[in-house]
mmCIF file of C-alpha atoms in Angstrom:
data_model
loop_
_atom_site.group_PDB
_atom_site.id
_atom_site.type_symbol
_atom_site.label_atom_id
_atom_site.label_comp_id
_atom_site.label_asym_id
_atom_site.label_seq_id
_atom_site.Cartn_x
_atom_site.Cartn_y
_atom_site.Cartn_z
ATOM 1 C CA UNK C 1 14.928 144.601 23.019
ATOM 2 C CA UNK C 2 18.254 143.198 23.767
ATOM 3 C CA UNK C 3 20.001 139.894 22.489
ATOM 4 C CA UNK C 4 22.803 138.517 23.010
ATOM 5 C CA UNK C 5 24.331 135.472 20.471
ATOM 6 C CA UNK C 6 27.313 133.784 21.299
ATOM 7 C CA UNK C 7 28.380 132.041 17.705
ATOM 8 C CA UNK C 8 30.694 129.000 19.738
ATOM 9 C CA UNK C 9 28.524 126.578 22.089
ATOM 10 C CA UNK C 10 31.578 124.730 22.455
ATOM 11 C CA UNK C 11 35.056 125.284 21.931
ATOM 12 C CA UNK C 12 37.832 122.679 22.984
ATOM 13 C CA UNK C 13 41.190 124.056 23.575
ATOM 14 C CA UNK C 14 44.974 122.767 24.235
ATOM 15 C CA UNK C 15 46.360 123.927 27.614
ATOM 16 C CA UNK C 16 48.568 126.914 27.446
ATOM 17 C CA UNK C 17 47.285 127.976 23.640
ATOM 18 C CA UNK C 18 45.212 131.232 22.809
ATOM 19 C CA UNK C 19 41.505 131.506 22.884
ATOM 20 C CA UNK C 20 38.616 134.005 21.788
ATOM 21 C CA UNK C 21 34.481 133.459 22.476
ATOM 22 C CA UNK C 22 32.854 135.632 20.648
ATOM 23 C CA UNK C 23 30.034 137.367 21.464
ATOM 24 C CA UNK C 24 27.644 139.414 19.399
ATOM 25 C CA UNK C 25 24.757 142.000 20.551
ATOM 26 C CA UNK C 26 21.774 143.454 19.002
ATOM 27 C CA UNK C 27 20.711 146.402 20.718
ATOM 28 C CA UNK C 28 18.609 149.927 20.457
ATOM 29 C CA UNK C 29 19.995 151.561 22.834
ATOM 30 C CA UNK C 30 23.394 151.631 24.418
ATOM 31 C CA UNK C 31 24.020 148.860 26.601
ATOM 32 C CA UNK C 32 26.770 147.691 29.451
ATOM 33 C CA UNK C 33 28.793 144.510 28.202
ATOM 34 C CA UNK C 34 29.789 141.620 31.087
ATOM 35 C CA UNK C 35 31.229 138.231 30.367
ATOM 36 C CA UNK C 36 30.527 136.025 33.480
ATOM 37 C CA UNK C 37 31.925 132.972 34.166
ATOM 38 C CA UNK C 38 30.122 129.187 35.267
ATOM 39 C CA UNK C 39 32.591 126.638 37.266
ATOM 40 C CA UNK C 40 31.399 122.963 37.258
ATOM 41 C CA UNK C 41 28.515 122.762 39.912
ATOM 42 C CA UNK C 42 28.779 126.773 40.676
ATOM 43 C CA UNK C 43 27.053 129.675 40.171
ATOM 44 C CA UNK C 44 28.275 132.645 38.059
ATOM 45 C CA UNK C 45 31.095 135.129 38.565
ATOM 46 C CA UNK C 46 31.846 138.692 36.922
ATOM 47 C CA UNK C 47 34.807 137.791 34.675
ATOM 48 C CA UNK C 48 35.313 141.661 33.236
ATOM 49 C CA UNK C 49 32.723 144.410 32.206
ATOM 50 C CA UNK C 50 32.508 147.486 29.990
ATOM 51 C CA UNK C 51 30.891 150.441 30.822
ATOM 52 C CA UNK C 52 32.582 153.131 28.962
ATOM 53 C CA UNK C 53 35.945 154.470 27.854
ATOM 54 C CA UNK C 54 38.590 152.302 26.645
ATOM 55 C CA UNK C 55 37.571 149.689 24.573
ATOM 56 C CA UNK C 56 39.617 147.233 25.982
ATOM 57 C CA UNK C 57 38.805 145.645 29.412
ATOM 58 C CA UNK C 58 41.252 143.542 31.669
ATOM 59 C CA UNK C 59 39.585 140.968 33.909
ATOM 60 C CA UNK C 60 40.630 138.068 36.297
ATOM 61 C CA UNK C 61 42.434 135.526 35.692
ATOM 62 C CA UNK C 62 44.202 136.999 32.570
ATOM 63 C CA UNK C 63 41.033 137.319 30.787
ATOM 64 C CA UNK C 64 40.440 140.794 28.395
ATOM 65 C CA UNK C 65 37.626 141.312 26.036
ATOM 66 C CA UNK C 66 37.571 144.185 23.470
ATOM 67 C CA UNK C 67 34.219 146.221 22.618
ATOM 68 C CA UNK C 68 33.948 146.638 19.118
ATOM 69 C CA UNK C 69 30.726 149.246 18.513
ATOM 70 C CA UNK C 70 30.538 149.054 14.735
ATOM 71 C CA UNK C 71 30.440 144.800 14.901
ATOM 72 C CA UNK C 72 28.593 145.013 17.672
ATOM 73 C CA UNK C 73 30.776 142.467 19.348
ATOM 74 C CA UNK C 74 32.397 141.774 22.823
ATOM 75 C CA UNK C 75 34.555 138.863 22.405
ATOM 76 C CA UNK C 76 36.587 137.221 25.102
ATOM 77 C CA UNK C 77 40.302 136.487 24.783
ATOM 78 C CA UNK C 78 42.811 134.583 26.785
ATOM 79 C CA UNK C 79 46.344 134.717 25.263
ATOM 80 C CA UNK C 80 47.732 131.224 27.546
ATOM 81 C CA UNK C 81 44.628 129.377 28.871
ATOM 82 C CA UNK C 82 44.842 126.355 32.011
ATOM 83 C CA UNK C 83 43.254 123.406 32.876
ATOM 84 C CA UNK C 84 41.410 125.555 35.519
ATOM 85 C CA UNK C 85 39.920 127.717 32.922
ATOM 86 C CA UNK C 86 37.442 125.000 32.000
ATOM 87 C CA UNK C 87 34.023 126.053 32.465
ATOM 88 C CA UNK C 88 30.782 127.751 30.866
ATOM 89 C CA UNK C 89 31.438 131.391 29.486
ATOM 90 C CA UNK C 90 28.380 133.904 29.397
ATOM 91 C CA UNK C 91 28.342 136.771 27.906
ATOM 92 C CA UNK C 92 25.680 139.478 28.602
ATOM 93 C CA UNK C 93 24.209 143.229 28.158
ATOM 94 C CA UNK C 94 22.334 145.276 30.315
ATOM 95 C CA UNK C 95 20.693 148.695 28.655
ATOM 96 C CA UNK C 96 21.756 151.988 30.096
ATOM 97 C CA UNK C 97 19.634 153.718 31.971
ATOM 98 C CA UNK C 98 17.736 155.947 29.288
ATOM 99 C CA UNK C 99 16.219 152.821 27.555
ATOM 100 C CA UNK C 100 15.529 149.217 27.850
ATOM 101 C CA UNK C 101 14.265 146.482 29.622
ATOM 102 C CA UNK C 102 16.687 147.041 32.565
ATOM 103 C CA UNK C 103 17.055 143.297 33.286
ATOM 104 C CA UNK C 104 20.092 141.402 32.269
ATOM 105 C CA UNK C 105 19.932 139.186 28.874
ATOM 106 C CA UNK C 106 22.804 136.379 28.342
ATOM 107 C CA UNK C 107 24.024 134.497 25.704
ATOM 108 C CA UNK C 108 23.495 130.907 25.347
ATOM 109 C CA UNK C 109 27.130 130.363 26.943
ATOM 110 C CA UNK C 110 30.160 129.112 25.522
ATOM 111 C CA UNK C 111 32.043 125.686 27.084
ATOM 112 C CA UNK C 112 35.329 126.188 27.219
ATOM 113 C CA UNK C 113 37.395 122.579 27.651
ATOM 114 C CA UNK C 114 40.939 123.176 28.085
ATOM 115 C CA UNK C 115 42.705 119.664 27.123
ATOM 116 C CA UNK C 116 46.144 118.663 28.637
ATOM 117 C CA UNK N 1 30.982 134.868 55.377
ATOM 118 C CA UNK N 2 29.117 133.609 51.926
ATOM 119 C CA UNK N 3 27.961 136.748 49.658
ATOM 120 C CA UNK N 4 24.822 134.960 48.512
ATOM 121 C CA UNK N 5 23.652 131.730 49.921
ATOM 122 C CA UNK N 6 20.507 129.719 48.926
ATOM 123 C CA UNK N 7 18.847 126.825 50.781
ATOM 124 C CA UNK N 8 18.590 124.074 49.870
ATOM 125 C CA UNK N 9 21.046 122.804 47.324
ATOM 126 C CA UNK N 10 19.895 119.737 46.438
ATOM 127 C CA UNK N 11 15.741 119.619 45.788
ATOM 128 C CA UNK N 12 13.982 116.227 44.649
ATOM 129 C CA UNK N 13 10.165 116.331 44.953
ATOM 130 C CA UNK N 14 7.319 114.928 43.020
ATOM 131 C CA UNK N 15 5.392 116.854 40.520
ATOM 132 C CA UNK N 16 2.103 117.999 42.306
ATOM 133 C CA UNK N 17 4.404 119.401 45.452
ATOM 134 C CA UNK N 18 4.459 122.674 46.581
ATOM 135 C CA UNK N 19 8.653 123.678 47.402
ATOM 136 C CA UNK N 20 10.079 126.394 48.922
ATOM 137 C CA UNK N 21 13.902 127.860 48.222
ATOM 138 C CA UNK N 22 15.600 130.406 50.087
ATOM 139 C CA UNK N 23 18.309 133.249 49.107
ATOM 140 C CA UNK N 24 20.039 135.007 51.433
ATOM 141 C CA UNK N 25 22.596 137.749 50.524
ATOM 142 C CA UNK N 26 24.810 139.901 53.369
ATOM 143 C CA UNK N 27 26.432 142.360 50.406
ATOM 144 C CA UNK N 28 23.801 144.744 51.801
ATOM 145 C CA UNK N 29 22.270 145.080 47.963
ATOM 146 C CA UNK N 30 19.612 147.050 47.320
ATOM 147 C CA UNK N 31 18.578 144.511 44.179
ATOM 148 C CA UNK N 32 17.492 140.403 43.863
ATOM 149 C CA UNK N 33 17.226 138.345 41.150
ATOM 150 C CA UNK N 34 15.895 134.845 40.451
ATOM 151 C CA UNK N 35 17.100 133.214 37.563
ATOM 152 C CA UNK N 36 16.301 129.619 35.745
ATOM 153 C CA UNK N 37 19.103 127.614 34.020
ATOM 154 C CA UNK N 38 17.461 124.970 32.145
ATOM 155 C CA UNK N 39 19.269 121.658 31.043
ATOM 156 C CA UNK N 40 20.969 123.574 27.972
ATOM 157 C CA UNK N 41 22.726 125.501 30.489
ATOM 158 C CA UNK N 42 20.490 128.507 29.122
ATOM 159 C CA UNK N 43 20.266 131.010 31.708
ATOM 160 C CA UNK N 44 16.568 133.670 32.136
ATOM 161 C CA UNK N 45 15.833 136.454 34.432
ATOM 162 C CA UNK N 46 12.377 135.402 36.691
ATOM 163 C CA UNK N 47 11.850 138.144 38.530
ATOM 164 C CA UNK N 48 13.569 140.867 40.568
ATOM 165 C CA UNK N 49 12.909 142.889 43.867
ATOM 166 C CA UNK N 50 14.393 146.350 44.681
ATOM 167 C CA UNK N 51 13.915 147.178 48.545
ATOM 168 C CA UNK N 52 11.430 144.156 48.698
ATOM 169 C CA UNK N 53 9.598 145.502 45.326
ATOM 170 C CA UNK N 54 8.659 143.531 42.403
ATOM 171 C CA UNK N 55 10.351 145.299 39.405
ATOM 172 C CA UNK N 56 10.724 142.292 36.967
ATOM 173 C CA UNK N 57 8.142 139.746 36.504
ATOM 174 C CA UNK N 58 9.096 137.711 33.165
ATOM 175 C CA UNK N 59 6.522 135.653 31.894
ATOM 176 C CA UNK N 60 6.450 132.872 34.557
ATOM 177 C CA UNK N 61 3.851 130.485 35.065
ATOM 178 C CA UNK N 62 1.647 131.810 38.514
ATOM 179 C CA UNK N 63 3.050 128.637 39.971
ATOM 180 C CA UNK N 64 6.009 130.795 40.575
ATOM 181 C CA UNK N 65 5.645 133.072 43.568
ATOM 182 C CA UNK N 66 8.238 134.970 45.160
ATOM 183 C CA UNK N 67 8.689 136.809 48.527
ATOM 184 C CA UNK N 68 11.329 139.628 50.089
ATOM 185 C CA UNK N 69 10.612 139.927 53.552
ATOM 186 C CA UNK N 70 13.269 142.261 53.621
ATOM 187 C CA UNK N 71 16.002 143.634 50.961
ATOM 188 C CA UNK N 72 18.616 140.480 52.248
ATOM 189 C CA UNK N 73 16.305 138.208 51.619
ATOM 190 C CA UNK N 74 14.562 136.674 48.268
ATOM 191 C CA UNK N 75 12.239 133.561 48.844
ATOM 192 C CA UNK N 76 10.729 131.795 46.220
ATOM 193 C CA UNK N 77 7.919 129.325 46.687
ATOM 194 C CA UNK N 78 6.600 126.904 43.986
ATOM 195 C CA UNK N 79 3.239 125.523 43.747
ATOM 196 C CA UNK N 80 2.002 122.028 41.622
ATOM 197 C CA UNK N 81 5.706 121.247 40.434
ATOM 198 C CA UNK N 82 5.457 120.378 37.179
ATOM 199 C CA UNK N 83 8.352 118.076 35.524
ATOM 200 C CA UNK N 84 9.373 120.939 33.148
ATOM 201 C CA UNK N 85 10.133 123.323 36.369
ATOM 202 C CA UNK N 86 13.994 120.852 37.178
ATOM 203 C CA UNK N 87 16.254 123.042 36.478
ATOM 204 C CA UNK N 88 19.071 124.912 38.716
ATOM 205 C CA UNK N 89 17.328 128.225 40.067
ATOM 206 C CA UNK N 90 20.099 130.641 40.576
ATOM 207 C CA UNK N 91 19.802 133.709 43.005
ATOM 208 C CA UNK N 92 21.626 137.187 42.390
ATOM 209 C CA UNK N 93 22.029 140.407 43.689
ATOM 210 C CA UNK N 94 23.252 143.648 42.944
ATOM 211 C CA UNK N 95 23.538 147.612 43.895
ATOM 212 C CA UNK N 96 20.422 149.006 42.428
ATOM 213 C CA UNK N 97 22.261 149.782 38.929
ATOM 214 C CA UNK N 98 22.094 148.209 35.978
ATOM 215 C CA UNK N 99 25.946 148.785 35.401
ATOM 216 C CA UNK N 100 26.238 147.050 39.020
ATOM 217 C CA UNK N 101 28.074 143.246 38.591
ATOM 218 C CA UNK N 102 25.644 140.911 40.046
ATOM 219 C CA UNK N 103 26.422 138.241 42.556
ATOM 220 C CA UNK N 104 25.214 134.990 42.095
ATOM 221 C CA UNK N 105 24.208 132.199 45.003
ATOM 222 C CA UNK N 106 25.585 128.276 44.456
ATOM 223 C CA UNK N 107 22.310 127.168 42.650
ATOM 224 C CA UNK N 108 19.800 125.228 43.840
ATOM 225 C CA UNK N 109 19.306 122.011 41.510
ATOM 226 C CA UNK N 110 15.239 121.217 41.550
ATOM 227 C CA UNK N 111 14.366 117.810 40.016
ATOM 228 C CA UNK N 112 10.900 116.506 39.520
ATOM 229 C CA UNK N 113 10.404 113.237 39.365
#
């Protein structure tokens, strides 16, 4: 089975300074990597995902997240973060095809406050 | 022109009532999800339909029932609301592939008083 553990549960920021949210996975069997995003009062949106290929993955709103297969990890970066970019992080995996559960498991989520 | 919409938003009942929320999607998706997001903001699968099939049931109480009339639509109906059931039910859906991004409704926030 797959799990995802995301090590932060909060993580308070300055506006315009760097962040990461890590994101760890336990898995059997290869799996798809997403990091969605939560606004206040709203319901998720796809921030980036990995499939395959290049490790690194560029997402909206200047967001990139790197796949590292020997750590196991997918962690989230921003290198200038905004007041706007305040909200709940999830990060997720979804088994390929040849094994699995075949549903989507998230992390715990991460809030991001970005302070003025 | 909202991707996924869900009925109503806002849910305050009594426990013992039987409630009714409604998902709507018009990405033409072959795949619907319900999810829970309890007060810790955690966030877990219920069940999913492909072409109006049940492919995920998680454990859920029976109390939980859901219903695709058709693939655009994902109903869920909940019997004797119990006071551990408020929570935001989110509803999702996606191509029918598990590398497909899945598109998530508004929420609709269920407390039982």
């Amino acid at each position: 089975a797959q799990s995802v553990t995301q090590l932060d549960s909060q993580v308070p920021v300055f506006e315009e300074a760097p962040v990461e949210l890590r994101c760890n996975y336990s898995s059997s069997v290869s799996v798809y990597l997403f990091w969605y995003v939560q606004y206040p009062n709203q319901g998720l949106q796809l921030l980036l995902k990995y499939l395959s290929g290049s490790t690194l993955v560029k997402g909206i709103n200047g967001f990139e997240a790197e796949f590292n297969k020997s750590q196991t990890s997918f962690h989230l970066r921003k290198p200038s973060v905004h007041i706007s970019d305040t909200a709940e992080y999830f990060c997720a995996v979804n088994p390929h095809p040849q094994g699995g559960s075949e549903k989507l498991v998230f992390g715990k989520g991460t809030k991001l406050t970005v302070n003025p | 022109d909202t991707a996924v919409s869900q009925t109503p938003k806002y849910l305050v009942t009594q426990m013992g009532n039987d409630k009714s929320i409604k998902c709507e999607q018009n990405l033409g998706h072959d795949t619907m999800y319900w999810y829970k997001q309890d007060s810790k903001k955690f966030l877990k699968i219920m069940f999913s339909y492909n072409n109006k099939e049940l492919i995920i049931n998680e454990t859920v109480p029976n109390r939980f029932s859901p219903k695709s009339p058709d693939k655009a639509h994902l109903n869920l109906h909940i019997n004797s609301l119990e006071l551990g059931d408020s929570a935001v039910y989110f509803c999702a859906s996606s191509q029918d592939a598990l590398q497909e991004t899945q598109y998530f409704g508004p929420g609709t926030r269920l407390l039982v008083l």
